[in-house]
Coordinates of C-alpha atoms in Angstrom, one line a residue:
X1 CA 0.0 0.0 0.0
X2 CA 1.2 3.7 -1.2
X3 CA 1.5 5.9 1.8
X4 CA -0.6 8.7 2.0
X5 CA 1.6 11.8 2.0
X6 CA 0.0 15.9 2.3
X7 CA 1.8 18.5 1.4
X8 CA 1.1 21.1 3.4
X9 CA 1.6 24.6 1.6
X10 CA 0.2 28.0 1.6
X11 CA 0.1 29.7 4.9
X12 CA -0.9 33.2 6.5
X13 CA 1.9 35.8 5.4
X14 CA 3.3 37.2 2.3
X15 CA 6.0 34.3 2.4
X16 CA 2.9 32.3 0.7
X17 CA 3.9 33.2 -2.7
X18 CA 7.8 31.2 -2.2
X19 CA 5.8 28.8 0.3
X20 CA 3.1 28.1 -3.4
X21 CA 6.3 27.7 -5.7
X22 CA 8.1 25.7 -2.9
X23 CA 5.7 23.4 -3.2
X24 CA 5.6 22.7 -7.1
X25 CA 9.0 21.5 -7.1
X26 CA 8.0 19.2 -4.4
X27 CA 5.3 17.7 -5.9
X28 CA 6.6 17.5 -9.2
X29 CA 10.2 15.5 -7.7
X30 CA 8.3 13.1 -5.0
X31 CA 8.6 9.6 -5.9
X32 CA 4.7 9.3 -6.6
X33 CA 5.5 5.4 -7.5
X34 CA 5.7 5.0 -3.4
X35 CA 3.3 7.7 -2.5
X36 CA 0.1 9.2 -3.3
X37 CA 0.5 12.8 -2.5
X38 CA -2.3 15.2 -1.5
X39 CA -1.4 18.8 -1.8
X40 CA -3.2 21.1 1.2
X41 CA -3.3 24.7 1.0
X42 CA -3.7 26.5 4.2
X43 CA -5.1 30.0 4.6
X44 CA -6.8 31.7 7.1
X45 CA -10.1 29.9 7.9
X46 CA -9.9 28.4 4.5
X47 CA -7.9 25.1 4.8
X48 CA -8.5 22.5 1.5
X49 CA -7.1 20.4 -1.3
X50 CA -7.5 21.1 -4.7
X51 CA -8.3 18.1 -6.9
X52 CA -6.6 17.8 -10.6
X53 CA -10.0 19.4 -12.3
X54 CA -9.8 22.4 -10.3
X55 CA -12.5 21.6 -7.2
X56 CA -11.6 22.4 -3.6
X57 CA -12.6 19.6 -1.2
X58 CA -12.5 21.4 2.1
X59 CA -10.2 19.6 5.2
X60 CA -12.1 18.6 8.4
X61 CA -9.9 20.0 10.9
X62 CA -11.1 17.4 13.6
X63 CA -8.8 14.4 11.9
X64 CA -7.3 16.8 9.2
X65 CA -8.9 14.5 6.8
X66 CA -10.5 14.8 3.5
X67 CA -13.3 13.0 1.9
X68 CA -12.6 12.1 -2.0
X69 CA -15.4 10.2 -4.2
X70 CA -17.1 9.2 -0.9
X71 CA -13.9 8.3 0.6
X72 CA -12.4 9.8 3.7
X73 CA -8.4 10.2 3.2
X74 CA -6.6 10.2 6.1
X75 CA -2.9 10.8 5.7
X76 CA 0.1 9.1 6.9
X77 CA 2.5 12.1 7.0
X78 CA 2.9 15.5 6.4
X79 CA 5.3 17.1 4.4
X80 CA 5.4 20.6 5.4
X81 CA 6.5 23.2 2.7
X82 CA 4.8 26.6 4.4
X83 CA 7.2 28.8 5.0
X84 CA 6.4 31.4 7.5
X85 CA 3.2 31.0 9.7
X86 CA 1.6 28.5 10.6
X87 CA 4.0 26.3 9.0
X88 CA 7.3 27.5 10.1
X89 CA 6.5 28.9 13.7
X90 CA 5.3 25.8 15.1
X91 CA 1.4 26.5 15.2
X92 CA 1.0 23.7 12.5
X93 CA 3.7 21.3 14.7
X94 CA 1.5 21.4 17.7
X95 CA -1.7 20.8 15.5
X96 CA -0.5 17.5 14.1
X97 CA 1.1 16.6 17.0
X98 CA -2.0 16.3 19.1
X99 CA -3.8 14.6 15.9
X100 CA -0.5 12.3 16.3
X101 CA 0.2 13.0 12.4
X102 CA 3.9 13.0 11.7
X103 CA 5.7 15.7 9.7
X104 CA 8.9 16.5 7.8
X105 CA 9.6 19.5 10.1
X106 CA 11.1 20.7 13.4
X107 CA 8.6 19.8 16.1
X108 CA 6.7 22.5 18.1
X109 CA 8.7 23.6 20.4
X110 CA 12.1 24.2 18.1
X111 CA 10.0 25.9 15.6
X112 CA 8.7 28.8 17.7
X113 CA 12.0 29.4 19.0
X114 CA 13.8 29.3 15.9
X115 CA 11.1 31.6 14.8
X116 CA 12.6 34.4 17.0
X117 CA 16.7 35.7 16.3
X118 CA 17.1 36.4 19.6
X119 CA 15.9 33.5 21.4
X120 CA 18.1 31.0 19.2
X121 CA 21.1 33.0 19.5
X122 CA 21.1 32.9 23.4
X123 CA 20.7 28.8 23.2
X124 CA 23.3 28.2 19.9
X125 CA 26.0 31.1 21.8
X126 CA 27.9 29.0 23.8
X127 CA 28.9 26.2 21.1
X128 CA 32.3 25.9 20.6
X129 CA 33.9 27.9 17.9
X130 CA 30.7 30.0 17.0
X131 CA 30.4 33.2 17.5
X132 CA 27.5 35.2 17.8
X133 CA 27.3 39.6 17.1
X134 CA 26.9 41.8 19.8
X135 CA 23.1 42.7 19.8
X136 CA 20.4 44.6 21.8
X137 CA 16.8 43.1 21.7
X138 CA 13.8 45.3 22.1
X139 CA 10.5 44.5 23.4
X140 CA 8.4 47.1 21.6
X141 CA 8.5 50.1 20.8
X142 CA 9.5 53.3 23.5
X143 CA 11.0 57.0 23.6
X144 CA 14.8 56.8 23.7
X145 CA 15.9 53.3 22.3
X146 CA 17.6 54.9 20.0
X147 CA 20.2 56.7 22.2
X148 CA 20.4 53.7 24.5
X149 CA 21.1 51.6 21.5
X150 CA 24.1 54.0 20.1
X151 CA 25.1 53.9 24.0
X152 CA 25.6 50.2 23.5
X153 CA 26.6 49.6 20.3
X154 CA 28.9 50.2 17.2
X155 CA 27.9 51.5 14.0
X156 CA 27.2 50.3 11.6
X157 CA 24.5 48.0 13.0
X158 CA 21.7 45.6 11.0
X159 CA 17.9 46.1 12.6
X160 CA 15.4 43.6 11.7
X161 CA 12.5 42.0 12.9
X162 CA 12.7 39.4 15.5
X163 CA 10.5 36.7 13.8
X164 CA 10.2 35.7 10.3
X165 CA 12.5 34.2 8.1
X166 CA 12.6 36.4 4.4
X167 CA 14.1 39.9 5.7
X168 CA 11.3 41.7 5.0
X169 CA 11.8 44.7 7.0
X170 CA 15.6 44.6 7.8
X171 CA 18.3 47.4 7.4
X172 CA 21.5 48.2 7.5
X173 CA 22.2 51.2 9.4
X174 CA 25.4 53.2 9.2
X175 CA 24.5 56.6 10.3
X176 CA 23.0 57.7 13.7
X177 CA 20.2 60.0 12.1
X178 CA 19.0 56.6 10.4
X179 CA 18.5 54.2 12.8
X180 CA 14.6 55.7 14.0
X181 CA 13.8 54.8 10.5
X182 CA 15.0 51.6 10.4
X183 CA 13.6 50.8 13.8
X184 CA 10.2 51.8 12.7
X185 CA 10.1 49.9 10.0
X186 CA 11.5 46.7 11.8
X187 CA 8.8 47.3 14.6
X188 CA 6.5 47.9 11.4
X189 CA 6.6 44.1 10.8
X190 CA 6.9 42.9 14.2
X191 CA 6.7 43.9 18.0
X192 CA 10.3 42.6 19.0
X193 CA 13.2 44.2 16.9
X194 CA 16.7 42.9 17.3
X195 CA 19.8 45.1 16.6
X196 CA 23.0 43.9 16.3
X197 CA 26.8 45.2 15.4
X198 CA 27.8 44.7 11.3
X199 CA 30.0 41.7 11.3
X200 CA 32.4 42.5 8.1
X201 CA 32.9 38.7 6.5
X202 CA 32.0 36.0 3.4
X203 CA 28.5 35.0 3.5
X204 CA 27.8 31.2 3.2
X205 CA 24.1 29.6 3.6
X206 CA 24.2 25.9 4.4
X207 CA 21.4 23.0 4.5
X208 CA 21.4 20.3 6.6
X209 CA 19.1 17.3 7.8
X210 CA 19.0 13.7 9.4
X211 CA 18.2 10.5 7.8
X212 CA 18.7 7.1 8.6
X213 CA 19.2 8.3 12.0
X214 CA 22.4 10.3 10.6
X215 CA 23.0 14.2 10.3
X216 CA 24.3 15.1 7.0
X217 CA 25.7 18.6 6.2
X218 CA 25.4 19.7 2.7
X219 CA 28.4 21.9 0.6
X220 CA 28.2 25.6 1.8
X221 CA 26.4 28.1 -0.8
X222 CA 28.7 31.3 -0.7
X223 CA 26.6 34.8 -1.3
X224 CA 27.7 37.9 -3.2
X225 CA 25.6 40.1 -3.3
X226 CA 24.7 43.7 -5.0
X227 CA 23.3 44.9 -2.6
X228 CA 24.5 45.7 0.8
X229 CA 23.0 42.7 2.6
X230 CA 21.0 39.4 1.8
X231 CA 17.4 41.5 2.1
X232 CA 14.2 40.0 0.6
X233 CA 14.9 41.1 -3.0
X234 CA 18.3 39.7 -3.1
X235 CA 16.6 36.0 -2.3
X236 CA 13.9 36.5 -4.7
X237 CA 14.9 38.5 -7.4
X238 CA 17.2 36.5 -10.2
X239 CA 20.4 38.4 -11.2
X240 CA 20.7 40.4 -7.5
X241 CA 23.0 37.8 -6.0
X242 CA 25.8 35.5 -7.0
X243 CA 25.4 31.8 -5.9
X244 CA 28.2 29.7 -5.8
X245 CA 28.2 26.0 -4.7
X246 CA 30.1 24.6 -3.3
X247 CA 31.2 27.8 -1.5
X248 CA 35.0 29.3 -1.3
X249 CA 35.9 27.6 1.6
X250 CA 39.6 25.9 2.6
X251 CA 39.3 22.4 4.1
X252 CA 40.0 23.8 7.8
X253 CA 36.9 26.1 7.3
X254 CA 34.8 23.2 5.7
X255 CA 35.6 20.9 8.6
X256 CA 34.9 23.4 11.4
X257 CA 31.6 24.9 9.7
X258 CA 30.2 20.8 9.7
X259 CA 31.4 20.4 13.3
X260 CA 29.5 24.1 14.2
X261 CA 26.8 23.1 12.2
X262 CA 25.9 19.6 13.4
X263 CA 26.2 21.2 16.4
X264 CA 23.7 23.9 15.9
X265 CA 21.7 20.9 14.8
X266 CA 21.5 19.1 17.5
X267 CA 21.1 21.8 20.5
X268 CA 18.1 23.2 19.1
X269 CA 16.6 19.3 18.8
X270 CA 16.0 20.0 14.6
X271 CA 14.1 17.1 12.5
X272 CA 14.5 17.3 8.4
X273 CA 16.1 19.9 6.8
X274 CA 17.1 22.7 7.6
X275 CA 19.5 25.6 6.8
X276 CA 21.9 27.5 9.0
X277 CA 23.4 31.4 7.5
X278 CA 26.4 32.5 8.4
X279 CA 29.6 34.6 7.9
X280 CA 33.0 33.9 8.1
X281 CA 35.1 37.5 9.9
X282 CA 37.9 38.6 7.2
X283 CA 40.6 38.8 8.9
X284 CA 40.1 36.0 11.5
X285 CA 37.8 34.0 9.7
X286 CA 35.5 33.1 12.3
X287 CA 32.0 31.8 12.3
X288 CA 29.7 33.8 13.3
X289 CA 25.8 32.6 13.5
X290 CA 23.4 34.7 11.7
X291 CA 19.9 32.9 11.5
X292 CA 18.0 29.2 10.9
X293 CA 15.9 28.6 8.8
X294 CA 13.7 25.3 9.7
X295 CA 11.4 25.5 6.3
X296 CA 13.9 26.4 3.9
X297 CA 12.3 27.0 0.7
X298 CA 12.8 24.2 -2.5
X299 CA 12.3 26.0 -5.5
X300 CA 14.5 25.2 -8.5
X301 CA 16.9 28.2 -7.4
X302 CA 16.7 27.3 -3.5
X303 CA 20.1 27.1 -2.5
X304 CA 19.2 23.5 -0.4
X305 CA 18.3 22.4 -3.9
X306 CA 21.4 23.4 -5.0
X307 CA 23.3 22.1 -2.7
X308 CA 21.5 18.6 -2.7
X309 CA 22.6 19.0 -6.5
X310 CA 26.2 19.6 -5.5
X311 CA 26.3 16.0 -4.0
X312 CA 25.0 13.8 -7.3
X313 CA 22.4 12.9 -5.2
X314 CA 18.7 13.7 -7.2
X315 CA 16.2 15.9 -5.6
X316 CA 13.5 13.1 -5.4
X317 CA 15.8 11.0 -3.6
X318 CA 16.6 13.6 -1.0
X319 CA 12.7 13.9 -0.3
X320 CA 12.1 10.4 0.0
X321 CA 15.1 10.3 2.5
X322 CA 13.0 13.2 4.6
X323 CA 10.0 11.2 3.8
X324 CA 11.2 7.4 5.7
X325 CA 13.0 9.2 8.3
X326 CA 9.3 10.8 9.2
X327 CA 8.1 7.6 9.0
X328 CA 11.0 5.9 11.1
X329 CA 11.6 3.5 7.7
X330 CA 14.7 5.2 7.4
X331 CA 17.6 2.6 7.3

């Protein structure tokens, strides 16, 4: 019997869009010879699957179940593609957790806090040979932070929202007279705001995940960028950044970003894939930890798809591999 997979997609933020075209690659590279695969779009208060002639057969959210040709389909797994919320914040984790429905993703409680910079920094800051920037984090919005933040720290400094994952809302800040601006529109998109010092290094993006009850860390994507920063329209617009995998990296730094990284891995408790940025300090070359990413997109341009590329190893394989290791058939 074909297991019955869903893929989840959709979601509640503008990160729908990626989270839509995420999910096209998916279902077009699962191995549909050992599945049957469901697609489910999520929206608010409108949760469904759209059949191959175009009809939406709403899910009962009591069993997260749907009922085809007089059938009721209840699904053996989940494999969660929606980036931002519900999907990537742990909302949907503890949903299918209590409906005892297993998923691809990080469970509840390492989704929520991955969700938030400042959280997972204070948890991954203590691993050995990871560094972390020197940051203030702000709990809303009051008279004077700015001062107190100039008080504390060096220009120039990066604002951006505490939650979310696409840097909508981030900037770089290298005057004093800007950083109001850049607060407001960080606290624009959310009501914590983390600020830290500009780290000057190479940007690398790397994926990792665990199957066969092994953590595997995938070649480094280096990032060079136009612009002054990895913002939104550098990850979505083609031509804006230069991709290169496997990254610029001498065997030294390759072995100690796969230590740091399995590392990383394992405090915060991850399940499937995920992907860890970070810089490397000119000069001294060290790591530091910028963000994680626990629903790392997978369109054809992703760089987790590139970097599954970079192995040999095919794209459909690499989602079965997430798929059995949900399922605990993982060898």
């Amino acid at each position: 019997m074909k297991k019955k997979i869903a893929l989840v997609t959709g979601g509640f933020t503008g990160e729908s869009v990626i989270s839509l075209k995420s999910a096209a690659v998916v279902e077009k590279n699962l191995d549909h010879a050992r599945y049957d695969i469901f697609k489910i779009l999520v929206y608010p208060g409108n949760w469904y699957h759209e059949t191959s002639n175009g009809d939406k057969v709403p899910v009962d959210l009591n069993d997260f179940s749907i009922l085809l040709g007089g059938e009721k389909i209840k699904f053996d797994g989940i494999f969660n593609i929606l980036h931002g919320s519900p999907g990537e914040d742990g909302k949907l984790a503890g949903y299918f957790d209590m409906l005892g429905i297993p998923y691809t993703t990080c469970d509840a409680l390492t989704s929520a806090i991955t969700m938030n910079k400042g959280y997972t920094k204070a948890i991954v800051q203590d691993i050995p040979e990871l560094h972390v920037a020197k940051s203030m984090q702000l709990f809303g919005k009051q008279v004077g932070q700015a001062e107190k933040i100039l008080e504390n720290l060096k220009l120039p400094l990066f604002v951006k929202p505490n939650n979310g994952g696409s840097s909508i809302g981030m900037s770089k800040v290298k005057e004093a007279s800007a950083l109001q601006e850049a607060l407001d529109k960080a606290f624009h998109e959310d009501s914590q705001v983390l600020v830290e010092e500009f780290v000057s290094g190479r940007e690398f993006s790397i994926g990792v995940y665990k199957a066969k009850g092994c953590i595997t860390v995938l070649p480094a994507t280096e990032i060079i960028s136009s612009k002054e920063f990895f913002d939104f329209e550098a990850k979505y617009v083609p031509g804006v950044t230069e991709e290169i995998t496997p990254g610029r990296m001498s065997g030294e730094e390759v072995a100690r970003v796969n230590r740091i990284i399995e590392k990383i891995y394992q405090k915060l408790n991850c399940k499937g894939s995920v992907r860890v940025d970070y810089f490397l300090e000119h000069g001294s070359g060290d790591f530091y930890f910028i963000e994680i990413n626990t629903v790392p997109g997978q369109t054809e341009t992703s760089l987790i798809t590139q970097q599954v590329k970079a192995t040999g190893m095919a794209i459909s394989d690499f989602y079965t591999l997430l798929i059995e290791e949900m399922l605990g058939t993982g060898k």
